Coordinates of C-alpha atoms and ligand atoms in Angstrom, one line a residue:
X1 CA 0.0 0.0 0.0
X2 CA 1.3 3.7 -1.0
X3 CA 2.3 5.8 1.8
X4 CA 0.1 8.3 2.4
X5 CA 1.2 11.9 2.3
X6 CA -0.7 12.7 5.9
X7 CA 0.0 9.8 8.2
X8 CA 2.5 7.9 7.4
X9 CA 6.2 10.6 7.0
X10 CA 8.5 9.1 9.0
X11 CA 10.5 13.0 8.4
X12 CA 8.7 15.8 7.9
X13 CA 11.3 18.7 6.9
X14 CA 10.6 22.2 7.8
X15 CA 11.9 24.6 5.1
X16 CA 12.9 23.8 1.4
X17 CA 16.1 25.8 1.6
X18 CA 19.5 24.0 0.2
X19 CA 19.5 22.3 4.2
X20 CA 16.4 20.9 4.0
X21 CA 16.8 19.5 0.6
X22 CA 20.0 18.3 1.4
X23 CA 18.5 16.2 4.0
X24 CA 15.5 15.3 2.6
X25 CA 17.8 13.6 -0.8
X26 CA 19.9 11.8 1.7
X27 CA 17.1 10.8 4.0
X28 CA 14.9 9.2 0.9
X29 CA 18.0 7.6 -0.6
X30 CA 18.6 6.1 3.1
X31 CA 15.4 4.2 2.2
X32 CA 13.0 6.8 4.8
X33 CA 9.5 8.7 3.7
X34 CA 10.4 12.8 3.5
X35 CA 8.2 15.3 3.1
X36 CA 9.4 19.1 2.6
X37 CA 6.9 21.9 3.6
X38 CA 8.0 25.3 2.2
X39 CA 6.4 28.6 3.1
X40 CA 7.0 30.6 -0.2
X41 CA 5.9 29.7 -3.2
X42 CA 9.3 28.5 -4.8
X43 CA 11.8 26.1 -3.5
X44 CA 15.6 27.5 -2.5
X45 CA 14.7 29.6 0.2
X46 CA 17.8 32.1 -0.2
X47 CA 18.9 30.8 -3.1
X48 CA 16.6 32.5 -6.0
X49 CA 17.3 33.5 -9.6
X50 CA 16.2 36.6 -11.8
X51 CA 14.5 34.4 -15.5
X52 CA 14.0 35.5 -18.3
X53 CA 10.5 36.9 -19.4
X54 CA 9.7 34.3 -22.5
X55 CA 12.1 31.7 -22.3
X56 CA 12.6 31.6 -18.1
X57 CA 16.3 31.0 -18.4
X58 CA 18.4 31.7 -15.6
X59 CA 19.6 35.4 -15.9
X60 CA 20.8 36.0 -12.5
X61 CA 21.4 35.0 -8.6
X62 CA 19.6 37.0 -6.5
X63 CA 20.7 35.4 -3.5
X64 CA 23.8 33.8 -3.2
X65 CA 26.7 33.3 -6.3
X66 CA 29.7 32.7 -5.1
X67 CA 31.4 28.9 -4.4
X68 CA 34.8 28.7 -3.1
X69 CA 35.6 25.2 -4.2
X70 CA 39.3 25.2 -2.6
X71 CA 38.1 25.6 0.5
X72 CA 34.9 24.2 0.7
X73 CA 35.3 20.5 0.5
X74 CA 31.5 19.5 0.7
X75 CA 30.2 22.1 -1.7
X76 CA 32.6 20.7 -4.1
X77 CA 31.5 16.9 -4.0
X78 CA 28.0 18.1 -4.1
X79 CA 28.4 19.8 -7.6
X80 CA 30.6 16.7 -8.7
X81 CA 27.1 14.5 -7.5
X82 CA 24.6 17.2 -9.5
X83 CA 26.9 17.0 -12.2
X84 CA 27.1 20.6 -12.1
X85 CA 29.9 23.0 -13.5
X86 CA 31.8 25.7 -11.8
X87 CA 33.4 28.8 -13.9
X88 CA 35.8 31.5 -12.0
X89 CA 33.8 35.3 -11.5
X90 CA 35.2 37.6 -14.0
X91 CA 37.8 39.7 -12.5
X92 CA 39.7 40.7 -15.5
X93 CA 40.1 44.3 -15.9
X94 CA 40.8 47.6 -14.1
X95 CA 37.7 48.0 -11.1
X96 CA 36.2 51.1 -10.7
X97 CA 37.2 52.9 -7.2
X98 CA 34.0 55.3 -6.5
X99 CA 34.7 57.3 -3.6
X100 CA 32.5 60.7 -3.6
X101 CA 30.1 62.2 -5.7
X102 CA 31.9 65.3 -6.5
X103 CA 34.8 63.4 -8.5
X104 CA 34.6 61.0 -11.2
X105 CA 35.4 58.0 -10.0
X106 CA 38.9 56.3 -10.5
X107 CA 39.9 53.3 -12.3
X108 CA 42.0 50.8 -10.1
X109 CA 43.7 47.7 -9.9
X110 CA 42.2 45.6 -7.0
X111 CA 43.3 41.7 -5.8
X112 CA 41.6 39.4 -8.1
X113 CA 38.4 37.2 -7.0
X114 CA 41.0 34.2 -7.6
X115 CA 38.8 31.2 -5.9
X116 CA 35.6 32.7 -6.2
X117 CA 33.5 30.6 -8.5
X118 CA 29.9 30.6 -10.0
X119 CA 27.2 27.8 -10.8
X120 CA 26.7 27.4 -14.1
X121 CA 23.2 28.2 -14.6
X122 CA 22.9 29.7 -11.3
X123 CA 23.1 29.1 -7.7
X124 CA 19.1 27.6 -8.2
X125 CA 20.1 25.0 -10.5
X126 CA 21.6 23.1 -7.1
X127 CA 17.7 23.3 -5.7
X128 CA 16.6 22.1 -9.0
X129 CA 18.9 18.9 -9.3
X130 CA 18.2 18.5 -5.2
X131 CA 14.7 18.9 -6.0
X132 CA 14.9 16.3 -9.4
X133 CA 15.8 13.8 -6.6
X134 CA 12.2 14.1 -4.7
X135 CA 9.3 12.4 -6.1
X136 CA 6.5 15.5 -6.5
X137 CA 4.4 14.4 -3.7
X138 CA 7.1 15.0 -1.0
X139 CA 7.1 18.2 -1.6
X140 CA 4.8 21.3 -0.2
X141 CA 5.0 24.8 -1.2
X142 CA 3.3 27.4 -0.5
X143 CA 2.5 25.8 3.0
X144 CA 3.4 28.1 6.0
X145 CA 4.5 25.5 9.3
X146 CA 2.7 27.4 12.4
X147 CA 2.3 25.0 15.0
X148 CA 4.7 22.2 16.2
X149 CA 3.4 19.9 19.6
X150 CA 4.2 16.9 21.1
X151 CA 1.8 14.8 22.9
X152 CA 1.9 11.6 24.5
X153 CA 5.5 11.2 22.4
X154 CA 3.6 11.9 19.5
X155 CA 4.4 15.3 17.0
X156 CA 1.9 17.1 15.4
X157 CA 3.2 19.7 12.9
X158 CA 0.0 22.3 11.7
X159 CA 0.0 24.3 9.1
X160 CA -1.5 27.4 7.3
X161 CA -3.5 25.5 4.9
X162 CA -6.6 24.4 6.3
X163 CA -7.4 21.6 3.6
X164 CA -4.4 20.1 4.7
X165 CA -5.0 17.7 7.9
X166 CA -2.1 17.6 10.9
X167 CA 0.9 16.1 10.3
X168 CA 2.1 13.7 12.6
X169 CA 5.4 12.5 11.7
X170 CA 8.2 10.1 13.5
X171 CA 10.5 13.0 13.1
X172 CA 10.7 16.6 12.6
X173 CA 13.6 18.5 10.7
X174 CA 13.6 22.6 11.2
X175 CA 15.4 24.3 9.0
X176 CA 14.2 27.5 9.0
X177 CA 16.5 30.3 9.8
X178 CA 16.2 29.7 13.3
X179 CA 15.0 33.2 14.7
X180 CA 11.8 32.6 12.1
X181 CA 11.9 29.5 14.7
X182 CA 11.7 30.9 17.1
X183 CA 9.2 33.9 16.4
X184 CA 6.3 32.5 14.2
X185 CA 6.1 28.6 15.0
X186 CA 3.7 28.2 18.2
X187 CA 5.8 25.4 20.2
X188 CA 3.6 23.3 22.3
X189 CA 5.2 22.9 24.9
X190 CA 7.0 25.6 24.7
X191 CA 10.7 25.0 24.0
X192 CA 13.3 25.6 26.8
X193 CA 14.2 29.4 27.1
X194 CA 17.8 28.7 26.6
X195 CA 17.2 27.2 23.1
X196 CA 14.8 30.3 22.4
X197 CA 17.2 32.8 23.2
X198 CA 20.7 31.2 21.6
X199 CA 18.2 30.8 18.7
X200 CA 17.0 34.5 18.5
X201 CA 20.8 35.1 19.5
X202 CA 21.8 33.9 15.9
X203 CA 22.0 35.9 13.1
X204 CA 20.7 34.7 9.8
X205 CA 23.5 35.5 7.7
X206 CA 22.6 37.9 4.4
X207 CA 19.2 38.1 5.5
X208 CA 18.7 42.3 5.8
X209 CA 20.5 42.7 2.8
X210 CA 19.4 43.5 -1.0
X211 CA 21.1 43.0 -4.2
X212 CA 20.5 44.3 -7.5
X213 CA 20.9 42.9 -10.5
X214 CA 21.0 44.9 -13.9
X215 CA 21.3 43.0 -17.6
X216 CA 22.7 44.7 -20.6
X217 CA 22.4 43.7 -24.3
X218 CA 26.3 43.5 -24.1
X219 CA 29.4 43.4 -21.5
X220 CA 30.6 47.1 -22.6
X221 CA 32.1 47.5 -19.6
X222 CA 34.7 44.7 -20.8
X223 CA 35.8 46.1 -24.0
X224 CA 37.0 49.4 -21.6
X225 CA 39.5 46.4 -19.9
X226 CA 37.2 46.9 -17.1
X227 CA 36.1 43.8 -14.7
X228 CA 32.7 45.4 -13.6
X229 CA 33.7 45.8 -10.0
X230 CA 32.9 48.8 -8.3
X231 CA 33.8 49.4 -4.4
X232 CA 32.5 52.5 -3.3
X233 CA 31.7 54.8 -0.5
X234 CA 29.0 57.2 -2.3
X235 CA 26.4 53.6 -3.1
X236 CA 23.6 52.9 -3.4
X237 CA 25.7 49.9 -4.4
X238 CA 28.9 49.7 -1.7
X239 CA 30.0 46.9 -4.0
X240 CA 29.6 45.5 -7.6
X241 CA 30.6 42.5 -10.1
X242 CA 30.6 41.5 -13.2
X243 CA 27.6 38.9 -13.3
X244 CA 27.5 37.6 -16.8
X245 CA 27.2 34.5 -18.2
X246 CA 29.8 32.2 -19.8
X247 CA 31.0 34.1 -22.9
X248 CA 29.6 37.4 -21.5
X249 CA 26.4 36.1 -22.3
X250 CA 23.6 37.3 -21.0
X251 CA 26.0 40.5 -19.8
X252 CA 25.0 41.3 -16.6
X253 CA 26.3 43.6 -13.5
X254 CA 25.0 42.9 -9.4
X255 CA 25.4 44.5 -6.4
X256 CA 24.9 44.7 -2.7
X257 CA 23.1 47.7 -1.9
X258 CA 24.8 49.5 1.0
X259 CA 21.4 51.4 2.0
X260 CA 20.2 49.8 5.4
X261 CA 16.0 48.8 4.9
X262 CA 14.5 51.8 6.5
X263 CA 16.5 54.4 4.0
X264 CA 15.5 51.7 1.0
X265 CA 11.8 51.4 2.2
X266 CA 11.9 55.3 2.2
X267 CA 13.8 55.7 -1.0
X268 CA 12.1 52.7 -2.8
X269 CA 10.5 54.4 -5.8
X270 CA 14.2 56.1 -6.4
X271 CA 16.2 53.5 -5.5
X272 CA 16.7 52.3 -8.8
X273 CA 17.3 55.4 -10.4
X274 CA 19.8 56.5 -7.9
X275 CA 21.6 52.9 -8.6
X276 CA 21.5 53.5 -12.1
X277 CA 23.1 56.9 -12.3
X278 CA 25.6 55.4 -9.8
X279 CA 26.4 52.6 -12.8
X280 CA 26.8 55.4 -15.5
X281 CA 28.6 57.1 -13.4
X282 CA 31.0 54.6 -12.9
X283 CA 30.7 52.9 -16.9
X284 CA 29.0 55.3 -18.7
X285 CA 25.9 56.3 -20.9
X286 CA 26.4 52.6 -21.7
X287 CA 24.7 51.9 -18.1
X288 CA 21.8 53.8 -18.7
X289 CA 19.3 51.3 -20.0
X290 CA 19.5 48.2 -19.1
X291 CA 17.0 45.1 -20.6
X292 CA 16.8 44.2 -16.8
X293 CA 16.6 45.6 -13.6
X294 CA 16.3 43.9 -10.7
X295 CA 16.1 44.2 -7.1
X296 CA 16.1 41.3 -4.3
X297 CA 15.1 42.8 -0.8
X298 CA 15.7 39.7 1.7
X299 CA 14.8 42.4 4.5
X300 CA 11.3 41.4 3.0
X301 CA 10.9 38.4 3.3
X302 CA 9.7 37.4 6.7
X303 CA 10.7 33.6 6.1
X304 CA 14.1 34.6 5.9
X305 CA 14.4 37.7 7.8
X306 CA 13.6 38.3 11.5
X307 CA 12.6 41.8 12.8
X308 CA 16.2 41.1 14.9
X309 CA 18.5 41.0 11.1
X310 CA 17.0 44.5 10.9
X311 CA 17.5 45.9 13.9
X312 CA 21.0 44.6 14.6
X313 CA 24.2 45.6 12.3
X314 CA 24.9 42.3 10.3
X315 CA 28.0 40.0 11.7
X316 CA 29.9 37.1 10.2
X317 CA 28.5 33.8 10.9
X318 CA 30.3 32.3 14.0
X319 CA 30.3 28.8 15.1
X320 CA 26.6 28.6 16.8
X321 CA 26.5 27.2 20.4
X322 CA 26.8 23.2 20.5
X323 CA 23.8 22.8 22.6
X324 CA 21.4 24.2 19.3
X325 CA 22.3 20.8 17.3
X326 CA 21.1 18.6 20.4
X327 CA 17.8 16.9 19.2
X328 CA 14.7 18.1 21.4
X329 CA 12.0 16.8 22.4
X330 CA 13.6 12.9 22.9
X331 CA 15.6 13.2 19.5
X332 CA 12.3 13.7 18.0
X333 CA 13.0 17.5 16.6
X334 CA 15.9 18.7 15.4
X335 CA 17.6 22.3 14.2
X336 CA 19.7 22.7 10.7
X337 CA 19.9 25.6 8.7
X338 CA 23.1 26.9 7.4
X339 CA 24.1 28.9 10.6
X340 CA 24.4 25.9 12.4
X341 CA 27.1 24.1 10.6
X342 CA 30.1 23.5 12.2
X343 CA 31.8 24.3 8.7
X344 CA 31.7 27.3 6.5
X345 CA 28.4 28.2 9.2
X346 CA 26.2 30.5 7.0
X347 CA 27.4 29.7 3.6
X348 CA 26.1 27.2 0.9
X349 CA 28.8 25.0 2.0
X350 CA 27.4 25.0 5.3
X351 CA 23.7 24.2 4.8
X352 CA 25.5 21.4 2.8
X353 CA 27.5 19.9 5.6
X354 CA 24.7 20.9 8.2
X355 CA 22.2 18.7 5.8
X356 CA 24.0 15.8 5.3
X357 CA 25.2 15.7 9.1
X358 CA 21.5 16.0 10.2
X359 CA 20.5 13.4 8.0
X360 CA 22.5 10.9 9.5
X361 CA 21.1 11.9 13.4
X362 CA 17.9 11.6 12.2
X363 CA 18.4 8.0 10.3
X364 CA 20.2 6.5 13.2
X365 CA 17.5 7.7 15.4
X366 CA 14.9 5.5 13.4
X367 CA 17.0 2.4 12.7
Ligands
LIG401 C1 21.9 38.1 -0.9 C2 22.6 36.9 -0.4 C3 23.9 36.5 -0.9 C4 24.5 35.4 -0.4 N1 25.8 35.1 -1.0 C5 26.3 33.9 -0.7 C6 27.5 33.4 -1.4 O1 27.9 34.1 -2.4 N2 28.0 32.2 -1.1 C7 27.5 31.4 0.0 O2 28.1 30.4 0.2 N3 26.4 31.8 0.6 C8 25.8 33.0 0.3 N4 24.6 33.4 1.0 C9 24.1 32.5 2.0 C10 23.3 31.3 1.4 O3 22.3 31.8 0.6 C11 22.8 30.4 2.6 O4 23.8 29.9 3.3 C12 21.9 29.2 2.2 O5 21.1 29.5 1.1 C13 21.1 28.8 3.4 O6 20.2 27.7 3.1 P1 19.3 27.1 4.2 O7 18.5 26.1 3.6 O8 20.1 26.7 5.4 O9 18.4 28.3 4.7 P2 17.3 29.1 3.9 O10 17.7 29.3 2.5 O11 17.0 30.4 4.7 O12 16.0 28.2 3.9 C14 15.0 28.2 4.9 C15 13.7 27.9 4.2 O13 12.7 27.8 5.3 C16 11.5 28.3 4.7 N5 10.6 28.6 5.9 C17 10.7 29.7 6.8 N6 9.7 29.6 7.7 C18 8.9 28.5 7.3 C19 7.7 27.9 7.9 N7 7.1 28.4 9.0 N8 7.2 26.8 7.3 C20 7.8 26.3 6.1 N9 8.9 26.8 5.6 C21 9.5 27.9 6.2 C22 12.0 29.5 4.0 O14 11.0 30.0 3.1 C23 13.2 29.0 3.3 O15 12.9 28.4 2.0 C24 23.9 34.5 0.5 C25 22.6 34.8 1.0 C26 22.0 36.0 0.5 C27 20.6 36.3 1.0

């Protein structure tokens, strides 16, 4: 008889971000029954990609781009397994130095981005071939997780979708960012205050920030020798890159916007002006029109960003407190998301290792 998708998960994943695929692929090929609920509407969680109108090919990453396979030993195998190519970011060139908006800025050499790398076809074509690895049915979207409880050593896991009966799985994977955890599921009973504060304690990292993305007919900027980097103290964008495809093809420019939210939520119908005069500024006329323009506001999005990213000035990932990877709730629940690796924490390669490692706590615990 078919499992059914109600009550019969052994693992019911909270979050379809790159950790909670992760797990969820290594959990199904350890022979268990997964089911992903995602809140959005979209797999990836952070990881999201700017397509084209007609054909929806990948244009751009409008969360994260960069891989750094020397150092990052798990991301690596994981692109070897989904058969996926890595090309170094386009550094060649003089980068533009843009310092005050009196002067014109400067060109300048700067180090290279020698072992940054990009996915080809974008950072989402990892969730895709994660996602190519789950049958359809084990995966929700558009279902918002409000409500884990536990009673009589059973879990219940409710969600926002009332045509949708309880959950009531063997075990229960979080990986959220874990001050969205912490702040809008209802945990019944409530979870121990030390885990609630270490987990609003943790930043999520990236999550206040914004990006913009702007595509160009052609790379102009490359036939001036110039890479498409900008650093620069005037903004909106404090930094930019080159963000074109193989070839230079689609030719595309991003950057991080150095605005904090409140100035871009009062700014927002010039923002993109303001970072367009800023690009011809820095390349020319050239920059004026682009095919494309795109921002990505993470400070949006409440299932990545807590009201705490906002209010606090962003920080490196550190190494999260040991006592936040100790299953609750008699090894019934447990927290992954990328800031709790104990490698690269915050970074792709650290909702890798985070993903994998849970999966093996969570298949031991049902053997
Ligand atoms: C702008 C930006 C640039 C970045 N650049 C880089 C980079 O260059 N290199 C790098 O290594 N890393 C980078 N990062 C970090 C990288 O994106 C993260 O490490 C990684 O994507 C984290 O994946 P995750 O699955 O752990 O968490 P997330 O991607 O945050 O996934 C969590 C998921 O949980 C879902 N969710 C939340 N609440 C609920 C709920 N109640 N019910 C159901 N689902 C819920 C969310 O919608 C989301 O899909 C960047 C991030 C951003 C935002």
């Amino acid at each position: 008889m078919g499992v059914t998708l109600q009550d019969d998960c052994e693992v019911l994943i909270i979050g379809g971000g790159l950790t909670g695929l992760t797990a969820a692929v290594l959990l199904r090929e350890a022979g268990h029954s997964v089911i992903v609920v995602e809140a959005a509407a979209r797999l990836g969680g952070r990881v999201h990609s700017l397509r084209d109108r007609v054909s929806n090919a990948y244009l751009a990453d409008l969360g994260p781009t960069w891989i750094w396979p020397e150092a990052q030993p798990f991301a690596t195998r994981w692109m070897q397994e989904l058969d996926l190519e890595l090309t170094p970011q386009f550094d060649k060139g003089d980068s533009i130095i843009d310092l005050t908006i009196d002067a014109s800025p400067a060109r300048h050499q700067l180090p290279g981005m020698d072992g940054s790398y990009r996915v080809e076809g974008g950072t989402t074509a990892i969730v895709e071939r994660l996602a190519r690895r789950l049958p359809a049915s084990a995966i929700l979207t558009g279902v918002r997780v409000i409500g884990v409880s536990s009673e009589a050593g059973s879990i219940q896991v409710t969600t926002d979708n009332a045509t949708l009966p309880v959950f009531r799985p063997h075990r229960v994977v979080v990986t959220t960012p874990l001050r969205v955890a912490a702040s809008s599921i209802v945990w019944s009973p409530a979870l121990d205050s030390r885990i609630i504060h270490l987990m609003e304690a943790t930043p999520t990292w990236m999550a206040a920030q914004a990006k913009a993305i702007a595509v160009y007919n052609k790379p102009f900027w490359r036939v001036r020798g110039l890479s498409g980097r900008i650093a620069s103290r005037v903004g909106p964008l404090v930094e930019a890159h080159d963000h074109s495809g193989t070839l230079g093809d689609p030719a595309a420019l991003f950057g991080f916007i150095g605005w904090p939210r409140q100035v871009r939520q009062v700014n927002a119908s010039t923002l993109q002006s303001a970072i367009v005069a800023q690009l011809v500024r820095c390349f020319g006329e050239d920059a004026r029109t682009p095919d494309y323009f795109c921002i990505e506001d993470w400070a949006e999005n409440a299932f990545v960003c807590a009201p705490l990213d906002v209010a606090e000035p962003p920080q490196h990932p550190e190494l999260a407190p040991s006592l936040l990877r100790k299953p609750l709730w008699a090894d019934r629940v447990f927290l992954a998301v990328a800031e709790l690796a104990t490698v690269s924490p915050g970074l792709i390669e650290g909702a890798f290792h985070i993903g994998s490692e849970v999966a093996k706590k969570v298949s031991a615990t049902l053997r």
